[in-house]
Short mmCIF file of C-alpha atoms in Angstrom, two decimals:
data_model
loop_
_atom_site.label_atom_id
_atom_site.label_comp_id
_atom_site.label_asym_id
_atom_site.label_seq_id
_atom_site.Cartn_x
_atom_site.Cartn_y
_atom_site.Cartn_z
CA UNK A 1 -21.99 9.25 0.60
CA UNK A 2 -24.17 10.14 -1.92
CA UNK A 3 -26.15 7.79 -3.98
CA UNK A 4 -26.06 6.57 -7.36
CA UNK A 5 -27.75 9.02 -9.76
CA UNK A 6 -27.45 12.02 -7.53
CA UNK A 7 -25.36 14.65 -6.95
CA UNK A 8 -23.13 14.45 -3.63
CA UNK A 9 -25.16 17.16 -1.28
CA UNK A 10 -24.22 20.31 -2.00
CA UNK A 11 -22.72 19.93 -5.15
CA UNK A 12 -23.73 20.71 -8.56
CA UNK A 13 -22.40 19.09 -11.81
CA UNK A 14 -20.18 22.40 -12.19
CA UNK A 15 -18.89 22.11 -9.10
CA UNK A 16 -17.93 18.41 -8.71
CA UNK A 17 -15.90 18.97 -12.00
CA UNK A 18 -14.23 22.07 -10.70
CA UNK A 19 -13.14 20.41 -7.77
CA UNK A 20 -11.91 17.39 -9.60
CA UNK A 21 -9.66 19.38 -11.74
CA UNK A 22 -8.44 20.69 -9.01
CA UNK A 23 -7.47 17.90 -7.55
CA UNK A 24 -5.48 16.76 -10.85
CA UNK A 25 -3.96 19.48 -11.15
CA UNK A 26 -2.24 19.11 -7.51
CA UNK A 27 -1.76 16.34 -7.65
CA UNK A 28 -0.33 15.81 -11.13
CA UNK A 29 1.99 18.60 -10.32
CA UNK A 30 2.99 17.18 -6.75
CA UNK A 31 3.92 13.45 -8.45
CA UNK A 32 6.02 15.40 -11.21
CA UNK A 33 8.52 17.49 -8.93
CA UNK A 34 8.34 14.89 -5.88
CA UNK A 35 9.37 12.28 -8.60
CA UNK A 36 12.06 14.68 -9.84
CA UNK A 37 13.67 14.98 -6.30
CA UNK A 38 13.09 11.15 -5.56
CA UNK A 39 15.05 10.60 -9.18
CA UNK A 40 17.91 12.96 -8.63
CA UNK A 41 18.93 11.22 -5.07
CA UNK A 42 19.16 7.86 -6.75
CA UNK A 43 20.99 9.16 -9.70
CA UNK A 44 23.18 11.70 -8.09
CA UNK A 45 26.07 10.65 -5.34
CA UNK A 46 26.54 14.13 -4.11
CA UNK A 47 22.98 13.63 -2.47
CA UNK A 48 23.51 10.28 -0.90
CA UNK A 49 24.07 12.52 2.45
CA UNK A 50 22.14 11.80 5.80
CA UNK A 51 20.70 15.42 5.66
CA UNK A 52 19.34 14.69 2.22
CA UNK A 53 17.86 11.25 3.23
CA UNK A 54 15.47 13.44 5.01
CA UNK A 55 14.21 15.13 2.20
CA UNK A 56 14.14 12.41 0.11
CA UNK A 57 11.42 10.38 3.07
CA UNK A 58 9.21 13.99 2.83
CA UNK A 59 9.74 13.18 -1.12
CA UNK A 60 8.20 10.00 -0.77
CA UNK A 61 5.67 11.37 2.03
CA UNK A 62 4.45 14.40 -0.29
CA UNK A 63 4.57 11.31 -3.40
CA UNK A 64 1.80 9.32 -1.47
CA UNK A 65 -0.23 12.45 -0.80
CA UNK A 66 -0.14 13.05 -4.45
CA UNK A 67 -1.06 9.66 -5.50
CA UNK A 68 -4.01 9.42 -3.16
CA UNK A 69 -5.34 13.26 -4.51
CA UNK A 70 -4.65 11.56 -7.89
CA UNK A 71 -7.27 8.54 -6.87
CA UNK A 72 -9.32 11.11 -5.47
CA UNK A 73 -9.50 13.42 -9.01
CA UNK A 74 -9.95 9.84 -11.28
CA UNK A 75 -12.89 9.01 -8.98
CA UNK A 76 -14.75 12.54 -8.98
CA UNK A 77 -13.81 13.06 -13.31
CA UNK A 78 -14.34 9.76 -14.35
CA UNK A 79 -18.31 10.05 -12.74
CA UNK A 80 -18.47 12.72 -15.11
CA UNK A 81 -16.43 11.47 -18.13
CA UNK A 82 -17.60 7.83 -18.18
CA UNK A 83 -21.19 7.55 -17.41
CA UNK A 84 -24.32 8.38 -19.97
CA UNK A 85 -26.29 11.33 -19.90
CA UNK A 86 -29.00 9.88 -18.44
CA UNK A 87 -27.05 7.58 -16.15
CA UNK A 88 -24.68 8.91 -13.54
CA UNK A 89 -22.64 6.84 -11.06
CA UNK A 90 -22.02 8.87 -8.03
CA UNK A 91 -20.60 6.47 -5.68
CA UNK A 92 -17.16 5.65 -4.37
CA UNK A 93 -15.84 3.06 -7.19
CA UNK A 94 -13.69 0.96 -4.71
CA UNK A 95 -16.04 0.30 -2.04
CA UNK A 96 -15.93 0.29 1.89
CA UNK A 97 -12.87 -1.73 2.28
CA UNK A 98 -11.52 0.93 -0.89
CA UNK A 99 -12.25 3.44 1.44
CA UNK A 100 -10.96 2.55 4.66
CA UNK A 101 -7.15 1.56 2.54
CA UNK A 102 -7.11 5.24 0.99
CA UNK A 103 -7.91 6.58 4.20
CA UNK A 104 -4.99 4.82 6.03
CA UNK A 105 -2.72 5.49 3.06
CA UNK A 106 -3.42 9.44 2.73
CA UNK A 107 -3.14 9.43 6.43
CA UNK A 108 -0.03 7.86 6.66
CA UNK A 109 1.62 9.92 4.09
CA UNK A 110 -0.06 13.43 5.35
CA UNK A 111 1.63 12.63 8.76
CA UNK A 112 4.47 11.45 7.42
CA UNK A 113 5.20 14.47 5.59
CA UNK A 114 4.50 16.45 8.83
CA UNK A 115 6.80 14.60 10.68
CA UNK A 116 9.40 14.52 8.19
CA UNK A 117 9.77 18.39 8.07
CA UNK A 118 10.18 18.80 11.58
CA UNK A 119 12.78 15.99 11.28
CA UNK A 120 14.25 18.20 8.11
CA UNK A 121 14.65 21.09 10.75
CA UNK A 122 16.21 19.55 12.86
CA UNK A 123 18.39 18.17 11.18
CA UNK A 124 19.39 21.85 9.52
CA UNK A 125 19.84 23.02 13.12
CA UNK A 126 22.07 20.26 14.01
CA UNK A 127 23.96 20.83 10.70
CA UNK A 128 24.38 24.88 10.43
CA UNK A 129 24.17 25.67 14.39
CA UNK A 130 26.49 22.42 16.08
CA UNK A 131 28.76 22.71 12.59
CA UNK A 132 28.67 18.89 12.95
CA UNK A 133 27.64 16.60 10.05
CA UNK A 134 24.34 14.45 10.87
CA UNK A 135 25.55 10.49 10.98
CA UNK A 136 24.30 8.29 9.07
CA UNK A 137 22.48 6.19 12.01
CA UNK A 138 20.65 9.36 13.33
CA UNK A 139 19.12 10.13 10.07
CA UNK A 140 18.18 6.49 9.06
CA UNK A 141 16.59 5.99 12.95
CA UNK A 142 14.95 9.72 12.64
CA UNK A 143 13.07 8.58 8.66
CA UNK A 144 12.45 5.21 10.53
CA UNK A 145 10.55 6.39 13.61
CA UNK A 146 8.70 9.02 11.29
CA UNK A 147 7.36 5.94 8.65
CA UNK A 148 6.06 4.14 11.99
CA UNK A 149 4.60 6.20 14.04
CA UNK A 150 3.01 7.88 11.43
CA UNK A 151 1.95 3.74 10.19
CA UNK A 152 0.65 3.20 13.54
CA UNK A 153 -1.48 6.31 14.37
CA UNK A 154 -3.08 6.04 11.12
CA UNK A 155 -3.74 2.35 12.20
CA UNK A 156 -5.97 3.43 14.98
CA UNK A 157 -8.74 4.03 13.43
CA UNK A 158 -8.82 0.72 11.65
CA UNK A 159 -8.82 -0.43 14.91
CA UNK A 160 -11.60 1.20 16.16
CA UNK A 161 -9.87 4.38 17.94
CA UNK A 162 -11.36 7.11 15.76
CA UNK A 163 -13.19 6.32 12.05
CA UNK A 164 -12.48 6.76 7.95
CA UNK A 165 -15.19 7.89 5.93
CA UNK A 166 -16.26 9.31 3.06
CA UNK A 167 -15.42 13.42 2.57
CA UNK A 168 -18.32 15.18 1.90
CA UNK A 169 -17.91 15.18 -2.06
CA UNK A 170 -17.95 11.20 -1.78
CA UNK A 171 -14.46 10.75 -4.26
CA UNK A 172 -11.88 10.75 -0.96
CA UNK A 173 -12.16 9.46 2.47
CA UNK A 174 -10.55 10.57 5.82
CA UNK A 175 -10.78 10.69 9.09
CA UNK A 176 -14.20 10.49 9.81
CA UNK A 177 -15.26 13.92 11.87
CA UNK A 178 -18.95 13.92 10.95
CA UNK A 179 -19.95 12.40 14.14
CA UNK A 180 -17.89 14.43 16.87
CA UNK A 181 -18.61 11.88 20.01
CA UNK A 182 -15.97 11.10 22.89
CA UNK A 183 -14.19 8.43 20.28
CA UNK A 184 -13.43 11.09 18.07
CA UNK A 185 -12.26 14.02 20.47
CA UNK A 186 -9.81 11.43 22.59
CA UNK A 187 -8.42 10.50 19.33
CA UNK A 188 -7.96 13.89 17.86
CA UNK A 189 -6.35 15.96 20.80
CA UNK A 190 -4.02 13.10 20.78
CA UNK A 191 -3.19 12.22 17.51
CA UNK A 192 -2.85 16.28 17.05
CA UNK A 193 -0.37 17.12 19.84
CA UNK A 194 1.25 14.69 18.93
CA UNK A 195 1.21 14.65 15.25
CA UNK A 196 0.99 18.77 14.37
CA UNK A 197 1.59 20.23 17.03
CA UNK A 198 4.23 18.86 18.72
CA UNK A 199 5.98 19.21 14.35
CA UNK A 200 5.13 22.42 14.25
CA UNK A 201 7.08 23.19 17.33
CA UNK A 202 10.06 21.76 16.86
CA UNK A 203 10.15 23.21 13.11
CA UNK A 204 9.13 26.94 14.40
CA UNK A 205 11.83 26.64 17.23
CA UNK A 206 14.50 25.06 15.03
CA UNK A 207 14.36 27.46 12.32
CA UNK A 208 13.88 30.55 14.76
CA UNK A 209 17.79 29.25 16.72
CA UNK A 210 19.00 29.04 13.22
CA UNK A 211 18.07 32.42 12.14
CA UNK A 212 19.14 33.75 15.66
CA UNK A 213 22.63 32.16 14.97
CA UNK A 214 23.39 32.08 10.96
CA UNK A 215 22.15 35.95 10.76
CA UNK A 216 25.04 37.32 13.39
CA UNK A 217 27.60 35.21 11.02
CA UNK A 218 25.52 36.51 7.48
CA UNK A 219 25.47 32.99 6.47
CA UNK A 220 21.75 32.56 6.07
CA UNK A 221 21.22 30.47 3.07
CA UNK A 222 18.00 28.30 3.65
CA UNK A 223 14.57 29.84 4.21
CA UNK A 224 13.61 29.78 8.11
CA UNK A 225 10.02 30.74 7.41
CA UNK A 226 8.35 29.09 4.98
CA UNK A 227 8.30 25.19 6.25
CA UNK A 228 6.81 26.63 9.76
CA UNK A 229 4.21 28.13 7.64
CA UNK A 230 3.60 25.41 5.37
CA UNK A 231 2.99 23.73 7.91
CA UNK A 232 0.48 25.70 9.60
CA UNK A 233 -1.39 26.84 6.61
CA UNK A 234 -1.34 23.99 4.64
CA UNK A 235 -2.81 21.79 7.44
CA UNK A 236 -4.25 24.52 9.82
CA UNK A 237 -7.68 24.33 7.78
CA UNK A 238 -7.64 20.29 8.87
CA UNK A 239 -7.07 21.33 12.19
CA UNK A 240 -10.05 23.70 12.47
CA UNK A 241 -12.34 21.76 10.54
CA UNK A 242 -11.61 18.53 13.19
CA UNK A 243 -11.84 21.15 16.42
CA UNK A 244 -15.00 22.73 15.12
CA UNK A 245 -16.20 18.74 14.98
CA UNK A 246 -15.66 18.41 18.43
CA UNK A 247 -17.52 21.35 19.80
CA UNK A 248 -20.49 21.89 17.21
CA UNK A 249 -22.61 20.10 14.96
CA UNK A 250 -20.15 20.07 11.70
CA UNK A 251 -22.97 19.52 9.41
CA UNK A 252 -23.72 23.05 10.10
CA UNK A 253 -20.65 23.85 7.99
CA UNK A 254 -21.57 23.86 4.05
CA UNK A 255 -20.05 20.46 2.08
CA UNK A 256 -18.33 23.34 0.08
CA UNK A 257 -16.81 24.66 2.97
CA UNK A 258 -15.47 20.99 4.49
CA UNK A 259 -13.65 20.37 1.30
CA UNK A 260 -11.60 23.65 1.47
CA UNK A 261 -8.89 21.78 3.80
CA UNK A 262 -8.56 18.71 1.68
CA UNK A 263 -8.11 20.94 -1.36
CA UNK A 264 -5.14 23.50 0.53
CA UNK A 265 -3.58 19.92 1.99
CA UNK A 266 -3.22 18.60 -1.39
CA UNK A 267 -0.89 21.74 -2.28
CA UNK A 268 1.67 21.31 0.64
CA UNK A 269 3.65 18.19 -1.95
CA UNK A 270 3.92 21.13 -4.74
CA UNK A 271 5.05 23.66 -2.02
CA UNK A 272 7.45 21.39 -0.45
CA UNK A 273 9.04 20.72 -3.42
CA UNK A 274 9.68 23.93 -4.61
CA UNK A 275 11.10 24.53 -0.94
CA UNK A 276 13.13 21.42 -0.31
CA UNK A 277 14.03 20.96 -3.83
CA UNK A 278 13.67 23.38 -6.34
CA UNK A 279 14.91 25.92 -3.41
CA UNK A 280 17.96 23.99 -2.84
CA UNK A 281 21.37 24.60 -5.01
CA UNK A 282 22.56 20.66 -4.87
CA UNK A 283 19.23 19.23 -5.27
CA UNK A 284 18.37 21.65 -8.05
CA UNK A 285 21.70 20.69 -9.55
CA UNK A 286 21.15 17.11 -9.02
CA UNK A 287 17.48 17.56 -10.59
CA UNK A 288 18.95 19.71 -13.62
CA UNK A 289 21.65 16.72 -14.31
CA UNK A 290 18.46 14.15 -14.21
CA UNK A 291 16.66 16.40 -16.96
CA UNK A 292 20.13 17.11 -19.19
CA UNK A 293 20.81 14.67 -21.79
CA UNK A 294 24.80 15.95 -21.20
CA UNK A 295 23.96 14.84 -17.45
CA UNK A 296 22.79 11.21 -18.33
CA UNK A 297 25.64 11.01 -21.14
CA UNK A 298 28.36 11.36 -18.18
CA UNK A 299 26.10 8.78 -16.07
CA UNK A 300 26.28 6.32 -18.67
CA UNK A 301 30.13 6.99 -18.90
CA UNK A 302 30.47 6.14 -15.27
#
């Protein structure tokens, strides 16, 4: 962490603000269409399915990665915005104990929203492929297991099984990868098989049966690529970045560089939106009737 009246290593004044409006502007845009799809379940019945419920908990999911990007922008601008010309504060504003709850909450939501597309998958492949609605039990046990295992492997490392800290520009904090010892490695390969990779399968494989079976009956109406590759490129870079920790000195990587993943994770909300939501004829409906005065008129009558 860098300290007060300096620059975070690495980083000029230019730069910090760059990467700060960056950071708004995913995360602003995230919170808006996440909200928009979180608003048009509660307001629409024709949503209220058990298929949908698993949209709305990667809603929610992709909401809390937006909020903690949005803590992370207010924290790098205001530095900039706030202080004096002579004066600059370039610390973390909410302290260790700050740090360590926006680590656990940005972890909890970025696994969450992992887990929650592979569930989404799934759950298309049980729908389209078995021709069998998804009950009502599945669903709510499938969101439940997602919100609690993600909860408890992002507990860990309050409990001293890996570490939060700072990210290199000093305005977010995550999994601490800086030191690269034995705690670190047993806690990655783990929490990554079974947090990414195991995801990632079941959302490749899911979607690749699907295809397989919708395209010999031409009734391919959902996009069987793009969540697998969300997936991997949106939180590939992490990946890297935390498997290059483990077998070299990360330091040797530029800060510039180390914030690259945190900056293409915070896009995956905006991109599962347009996907999820935005991509889908009832939920874009549902969203449309949220936005239509008409819409809210018939509510009211209701």
């Amino acid at each position: 962490m860098a300290e007060s009246g300096s620059l975070p290593t690495g980083f000029g004044e230019l730069e910090v603000l760059a990467v700060g409006m960056v950071l708004l502007v995913e995360a602003l845009t995230g919170l808006c269409l996440n909200s928009l799809t979180i608003l048009s379940f509660c307001k629409t019945p024709e949503l209220r399915t058990p298929t949908h419920l698993l949209v709305l908990s990667l809603a929610l999911a992709d909401s809390g990665i937006s909020l903690n990007a949005l803590v992370a922008a207010t924290s790098s601008l205001l530095r900039e915005w706030v202080t004096g010309p002579n004066v600059s504060h370039r610390r973390w504003p909410y302290g260790s104990n700050g740090c360590q709850a926006h680590g656990f909450q940005g972890f909890v939501t970025a696994l969450a929203s992992i887990c929650s597309s592979a569930a989404i998958a799934w759950g298309r492949y049980h729908h389209y492929c078995s021709r069998s609605q998804l009950a009502w039990n599945t669903a709510i046990s499938l969101v439940i297991c997602v919100w609690l295992s993600s909860a408890f492997w992002a507990a860990l490392p309050l409990l001293g099984w890996g570490h939060y800290d700072y990210e290199p520009l000093g305005t977010c904090c995550t999994l601490d990868y800086s030191r690269g010892d034995r705690n670190f490695t047993s806690f990655l390969f783990t929490m990554a098989f079974f947090n990414f990779f195991v995801p990632l399968f079941i959302t490749f494989i899911s979607y690749r049966l699907m295809e397989q079976k919708l395209r010999k009956i031409g009734h391919l109406q959902v996009n069987t690529t793009l969540p697998a590759r969300t997936l991997l490129f949106g939180w590939g870079p992490y990946a890297l970045l935390y498997l290059y920790a483990t077998i070299a000195d990360v330091s040797s990587v530029s800060p510039k560089l180390q914030m690259v993943p945190a900056l293409v994770a915070k896009t995956v909300p905006t991109i599962n939106a347009i996907n999820y939501a935005l991509g889908g004829e009832m939920v874009h409906r549902g969203i449309w009737q949220c936005l239509s005065p008409q819409g809210s008129g018939l509510d009211r009558a209701r």
